[in-house]
Amino acid sequence: MEITNKKVLADIIAEKNGMTKKAATETLDLVFDTIANALKDGNKVDISGFGKFEVKQRPERKGINPATKEAITIPASKAPGFKAAKALKDIVK
């Protein structure tokens, strides 16, 4: 299995668009920062044919400390979520 990471993505963008690797990395950073800032502001990001990013609310819940077996309350939190578009699901099948 091959791993695709940010560097690999930047290399592909640079090669396909005749850009320097630095410019491609800056472009990729801009895309990621834009998505992150939209989520931070409570907005959804919908990329047609790829999927939707949104912040999901996790309610406060009861849990158990595995070390002490003591009951604890896990505070409410927010977490980023992603739902793949049908087109992406079809590609992966």
Backbone as JSON Lines, residues from 0, in Angstrom:
{"i":0,"aa":"M","n":[0.84,-1.17,0.0],"ca":[0.0,0.0,0.0],"c":[0.89,1.24,0.0]}
{"i":1,"aa":"E","n":[0.58,2.16,-0.85],"ca":[1.36,3.39,-0.97],"c":[0.67,4.49,-0.18]}
{"i":2,"aa":"I","n":[1.45,5.33,0.48],"ca":[0.9,6.44,1.26],"c":[1.04,7.73,0.46]}
{"i":3,"aa":"T","n":[-0.05,8.45,0.35],"ca":[-0.01,9.77,-0.27],"c":[-0.09,10.79,0.84]}
{"i":4,"aa":"N","n":[0.92,11.66,0.9],"ca":[0.93,12.69,1.93],"c":[1.01,14.07,1.27]}
{"i":5,"aa":"K","n":[1.15,15.09,2.07],"ca":[1.16,16.46,1.56],"c":[2.27,16.68,0.54]}
{"i":6,"aa":"K","n":[3.45,16.16,0.8],"ca":[4.58,16.33,-0.12],"c":[4.28,15.68,-1.47]}
{"i":7,"aa":"V","n":[3.72,14.49,-1.45],"ca":[3.38,13.78,-2.69],"c":[2.32,14.56,-3.46]}
{"i":8,"aa":"L","n":[1.31,15.06,-2.75],"ca":[0.27,15.86,-3.41],"c":[0.86,17.11,-4.05]}
{"i":9,"aa":"A","n":[1.75,17.8,-3.33],"ca":[2.39,19.0,-3.87],"c":[3.23,18.66,-5.1]}
{"i":10,"aa":"D","n":[3.94,17.54,-5.08],"ca":[4.72,17.12,-6.23],"c":[3.83,16.86,-7.45]}
{"i":11,"aa":"I","n":[2.68,16.23,-7.24],"ca":[1.75,15.95,-8.33],"c":[1.2,17.26,-8.89]}
{"i":12,"aa":"I","n":[0.8,18.19,-8.02],"ca":[0.28,19.48,-8.47],"c":[1.34,20.22,-9.27]}
{"i":13,"aa":"A","n":[2.57,20.24,-8.79],"ca":[3.66,20.93,-9.48],"c":[3.89,20.34,-10.87]}
{"i":14,"aa":"E","n":[3.93,19.02,-10.93],"ca":[4.2,18.35,-12.2],"c":[3.07,18.58,-13.22]}
{"i":15,"aa":"K","n":[1.84,18.43,-12.78],"ca":[0.7,18.53,-13.7],"c":[0.43,19.96,-14.16]}
{"i":16,"aa":"N","n":[0.84,20.95,-13.36],"ca":[0.54,22.34,-13.68],"c":[1.76,23.17,-14.04]}
{"i":17,"aa":"G","n":[2.91,22.54,-14.18],"ca":[4.12,23.28,-14.54],"c":[4.51,24.31,-13.51]}
{"i":18,"aa":"M","n":[4.3,24.0,-12.24],"ca":[4.62,24.91,-11.14],"c":[5.88,24.42,-10.42]}
{"i":19,"aa":"T","n":[6.46,25.32,-9.66],"ca":[7.55,24.88,-8.81],"c":[6.93,24.12,-7.64]}
{"i":20,"aa":"K","n":[7.74,23.28,-7.0],"ca":[7.24,22.52,-5.84],"c":[6.88,23.47,-4.71]}
{"i":21,"aa":"K","n":[7.62,24.56,-4.58],"ca":[7.32,25.55,-3.53],"c":[5.96,26.19,-3.78]}
{"i":22,"aa":"A","n":[5.68,26.59,-5.02],"ca":[4.4,27.21,-5.35],"c":[3.25,26.22,-5.15]}
{"i":23,"aa":"A","n":[3.48,24.97,-5.52],"ca":[2.45,23.94,-5.35],"c":[2.18,23.7,-3.86]}
{"i":24,"aa":"T","n":[3.22,23.68,-3.04],"ca":[3.06,23.5,-1.61],"c":[2.3,24.67,-0.99]}
{"i":25,"aa":"E","n":[2.61,25.89,-1.44],"ca":[1.9,27.07,-0.94],"c":[0.43,27.03,-1.33]}
{"i":26,"aa":"T","n":[0.13,26.56,-2.54],"ca":[-1.25,26.43,-2.99],"c":[-1.99,25.41,-2.15]}
{"i":27,"aa":"L","n":[-1.35,24.28,-1.92],"ca":[-1.95,23.22,-1.1],"c":[-2.19,23.71,0.32]}
{"i":28,"aa":"D","n":[-1.22,24.43,0.88],"ca":[-1.38,25.01,2.22],"c":[-2.57,25.97,2.27]}
{"i":29,"aa":"L","n":[-2.73,26.76,1.21],"ca":[-3.84,27.7,1.14],"c":[-5.18,26.96,1.15]}
{"i":30,"aa":"V","n":[-5.27,25.89,0.4],"ca":[-6.5,25.09,0.37],"c":[-6.79,24.52,1.75]}
{"i":31,"aa":"F","n":[-5.8,23.89,2.38],"ca":[-6.0,23.3,3.7],"c":[-6.34,24.35,4.75]}
{"i":32,"aa":"D","n":[-5.65,25.5,4.71],"ca":[-5.91,26.57,5.66],"c":[-7.32,27.13,5.49]}
{"i":33,"aa":"T","n":[-7.76,27.26,4.24],"ca":[-9.1,27.77,3.96],"c":[-10.16,26.83,4.52]}
{"i":34,"aa":"I","n":[-9.98,25.53,4.32],"ca":[-10.91,24.54,4.86],"c":[-10.91,24.61,6.39]}
{"i":35,"aa":"A","n":[-9.74,24.63,7.0],"ca":[-9.62,24.65,8.46],"c":[-10.26,25.9,9.05]}
{"i":36,"aa":"N","n":[-10.03,27.06,8.42],"ca":[-10.59,28.3,8.94],"c":[-12.11,28.34,8.79]}
{"i":37,"aa":"A","n":[-12.63,27.78,7.7],"ca":[-14.08,27.72,7.52],"c":[-14.69,26.86,8.62]}
{"i":38,"aa":"L","n":[-14.08,25.73,8.92],"ca":[-14.58,24.85,9.98],"c":[-14.48,25.53,11.34]}
{"i":39,"aa":"K","n":[-13.38,26.24,11.58],"ca":[-13.18,26.94,12.84],"c":[-14.28,27.98,13.05]}
{"i":40,"aa":"D","n":[-14.72,28.6,11.96],"ca":[-15.77,29.62,12.02],"c":[-17.18,29.01,12.07]}
{"i":41,"aa":"G","n":[-17.26,27.67,12.08],"ca":[-18.55,27.0,12.17],"c":[-19.23,26.77,10.84]}
{"i":42,"aa":"N","n":[-18.52,26.98,9.74],"ca":[-19.09,26.78,8.4],"c":[-18.84,25.37,7.9]}
{"i":43,"aa":"K","n":[-19.6,24.98,6.9],"ca":[-19.4,23.7,6.22],"c":[-18.62,23.96,4.94]}
{"i":44,"aa":"V","n":[-17.87,22.97,4.5],"ca":[-17.14,23.05,3.23],"c":[-17.63,21.9,2.37]}
{"i":45,"aa":"D","n":[-18.23,22.22,1.23],"ca":[-18.8,21.22,0.33],"c":[-18.03,21.26,-0.99]}
{"i":46,"aa":"I","n":[-17.27,20.21,-1.25],"ca":[-16.49,20.12,-2.48],"c":[-17.19,19.12,-3.38]}
{"i":47,"aa":"S","n":[-17.84,19.65,-4.42],"ca":[-18.65,18.83,-5.32],"c":[-17.85,17.65,-5.87]}
{"i":48,"aa":"G","n":[-18.44,16.47,-5.78],"ca":[-17.8,15.26,-6.3],"c":[-16.77,14.66,-5.36]}
{"i":49,"aa":"F","n":[-16.46,15.34,-4.26],"ca":[-15.47,14.84,-3.31],"c":[-16.1,14.55,-1.96]}
{"i":50,"aa":"G","n":[-16.7,15.59,-1.34],"ca":[-17.35,15.36,-0.06],"c":[-17.58,16.64,0.7]}
{"i":51,"aa":"K","n":[-18.1,16.48,1.92],"ca":[-18.42,17.61,2.79],"c":[-17.64,17.51,4.09]}
{"i":52,"aa":"F","n":[-17.07,18.63,4.49],"ca":[-16.41,18.76,5.79],"c":[-17.32,19.59,6.67]}
{"i":53,"aa":"E","n":[-17.47,19.18,7.93],"ca":[-18.25,19.96,8.86],"c":[-17.81,19.65,10.29]}
{"i":54,"aa":"V","n":[-18.15,20.56,11.2],"ca":[-17.83,20.36,12.61],"c":[-19.0,19.63,13.25]}
{"i":55,"aa":"K","n":[-18.69,18.56,13.95],"ca":[-19.72,17.77,14.63],"c":[-19.61,18.02,16.13]}
{"i":56,"aa":"Q","n":[-20.76,18.16,16.77],"ca":[-20.82,18.38,18.21],"c":[-20.87,17.03,18.92]}
{"i":57,"aa":"R","n":[-20.01,16.83,19.88],"ca":[-20.06,15.63,20.7],"c":[-20.6,16.03,22.07]}
{"i":58,"aa":"P","n":[-21.72,15.46,22.49],"ca":[-22.29,15.86,23.78],"c":[-21.47,15.33,24.96]}
{"i":59,"aa":"E","n":[-21.68,15.93,26.12],"ca":[-21.06,15.44,27.34],"c":[-21.55,14.01,27.59]}
{"i":60,"aa":"R","n":[-20.67,13.15,28.07],"ca":[-21.07,11.77,28.29],"c":[-20.3,11.17,29.47]}
{"i":61,"aa":"K","n":[-20.81,10.07,29.95],"ca":[-20.17,9.36,31.06],"c":[-19.15,8.38,30.49]}
{"i":62,"aa":"G","n":[-18.06,8.2,31.22],"ca":[-17.03,7.27,30.82],"c":[-16.39,6.65,32.05]}
{"i":63,"aa":"I","n":[-15.41,5.8,31.82],"ca":[-14.69,5.14,32.91],"c":[-13.19,5.32,32.68]}
{"i":64,"aa":"N","n":[-12.51,5.76,33.73],"ca":[-11.06,5.86,33.68],"c":[-10.52,4.44,33.69]}
{"i":65,"aa":"P","n":[-9.85,3.99,32.61],"ca":[-9.41,2.6,32.55],"c":[-8.36,2.24,33.62]}
{"i":66,"aa":"A","n":[-7.61,3.22,34.09],"ca":[-6.58,2.93,35.09],"c":[-7.17,2.71,36.48]}
{"i":67,"aa":"T","n":[-8.19,3.52,36.83],"ca":[-8.74,3.45,38.18],"c":[-10.14,2.84,38.23]}
{"i":68,"aa":"K","n":[-10.75,2.62,37.09],"ca":[-12.13,2.13,36.96],"c":[-13.14,3.11,37.56]}
{"i":69,"aa":"E","n":[-12.71,4.33,37.79],"ca":[-13.56,5.36,38.37],"c":[-14.44,5.98,37.27]}
{"i":70,"aa":"A","n":[-15.71,6.26,37.6],"ca":[-16.61,6.91,36.65],"c":[-16.19,8.37,36.48]}
{"i":71,"aa":"I","n":[-16.17,8.83,35.24],"ca":[-15.8,10.21,34.96],"c":[-16.79,10.8,33.97]}
{"i":72,"aa":"T","n":[-16.81,12.12,33.9],"ca":[-17.64,12.81,32.91],"c":[-16.71,13.33,31.83]}
{"i":73,"aa":"I","n":[-16.98,12.93,30.6],"ca":[-16.2,13.4,29.46],"c":[-16.91,14.65,28.93]}
{"i":74,"aa":"P","n":[-16.21,15.79,28.91],"ca":[-16.87,17.03,28.52],"c":[-17.3,17.04,27.04]}
{"i":75,"aa":"A","n":[-18.27,17.9,26.75],"ca":[-18.7,18.09,25.36],"c":[-17.53,18.63,24.55]}
{"i":76,"aa":"S","n":[-17.51,18.3,23.27],"ca":[-16.42,18.78,22.42],"c":[-16.89,18.9,20.98]}
{"i":77,"aa":"K","n":[-16.04,19.48,20.17],"ca":[-16.3,19.59,18.73],"c":[-15.23,18.79,18.02]}
{"i":78,"aa":"A","n":[-15.6,18.18,16.89],"ca":[-14.64,17.41,16.11],"c":[-14.93,17.59,14.62]}
{"i":79,"aa":"P","n":[-13.89,17.68,13.79],"ca":[-14.14,17.79,12.36],"c":[-14.66,16.45,11.83]}
{"i":80,"aa":"G","n":[-15.57,16.55,10.88],"ca":[-16.12,15.34,10.26],"c":[-16.07,15.46,8.74]}
{"i":81,"aa":"F","n":[-16.11,14.32,8.08],"ca":[-16.08,14.28,6.62],"c":[-17.07,13.24,6.14]}
{"i":82,"aa":"K","n":[-17.85,13.62,5.15],"ca":[-18.77,12.67,4.52],"c":[-18.45,12.65,3.03]}
{"i":83,"aa":"A","n":[-18.06,11.49,2.55],"ca":[-17.67,11.36,1.14],"c":[-18.87,11.5,0.21]}
{"i":84,"aa":"A","n":[-18.64,12.15,-0.92],"ca":[-19.67,12.28,-1.95],"c":[-19.84,10.95,-2.67]}
{"i":85,"aa":"K","n":[-20.97,10.76,-3.31],"ca":[-21.26,9.53,-4.03],"c":[-20.19,9.26,-5.08]}
{"i":86,"aa":"A","n":[-19.75,10.29,-5.78],"ca":[-18.73,10.11,-6.83],"c":[-17.45,9.54,-6.24]}
{"i":87,"aa":"L","n":[-17.03,10.03,-5.08],"ca":[-15.82,9.51,-4.43],"c":[-16.04,8.07,-3.96]}
{"i":88,"aa":"K","n":[-17.2,7.79,-3.41],"ca":[-17.51,6.43,-2.97],"c":[-17.46,5.45,-4.16]}
{"i":89,"aa":"D","n":[-18.0,5.89,-5.29],"ca":[-17.99,5.04,-6.48],"c":[-16.57,4.76,-6.98]}
{"i":90,"aa":"I","n":[-15.69,5.75,-6.89],"ca":[-14.3,5.58,-7.32],"c":[-13.6,4.55,-6.43]}
{"i":91,"aa":"V","n":[-13.87,4.61,-5.14],"ca":[-13.2,3.74,-4.17],"c":[-13.68,2.3,-4.25]}
{"i":92,"aa":"K","n":[-14.92,2.08,-4.67],"ca":[-15.47,0.73,-4.73],"c":[-14.62,-0.22,-5.47]}
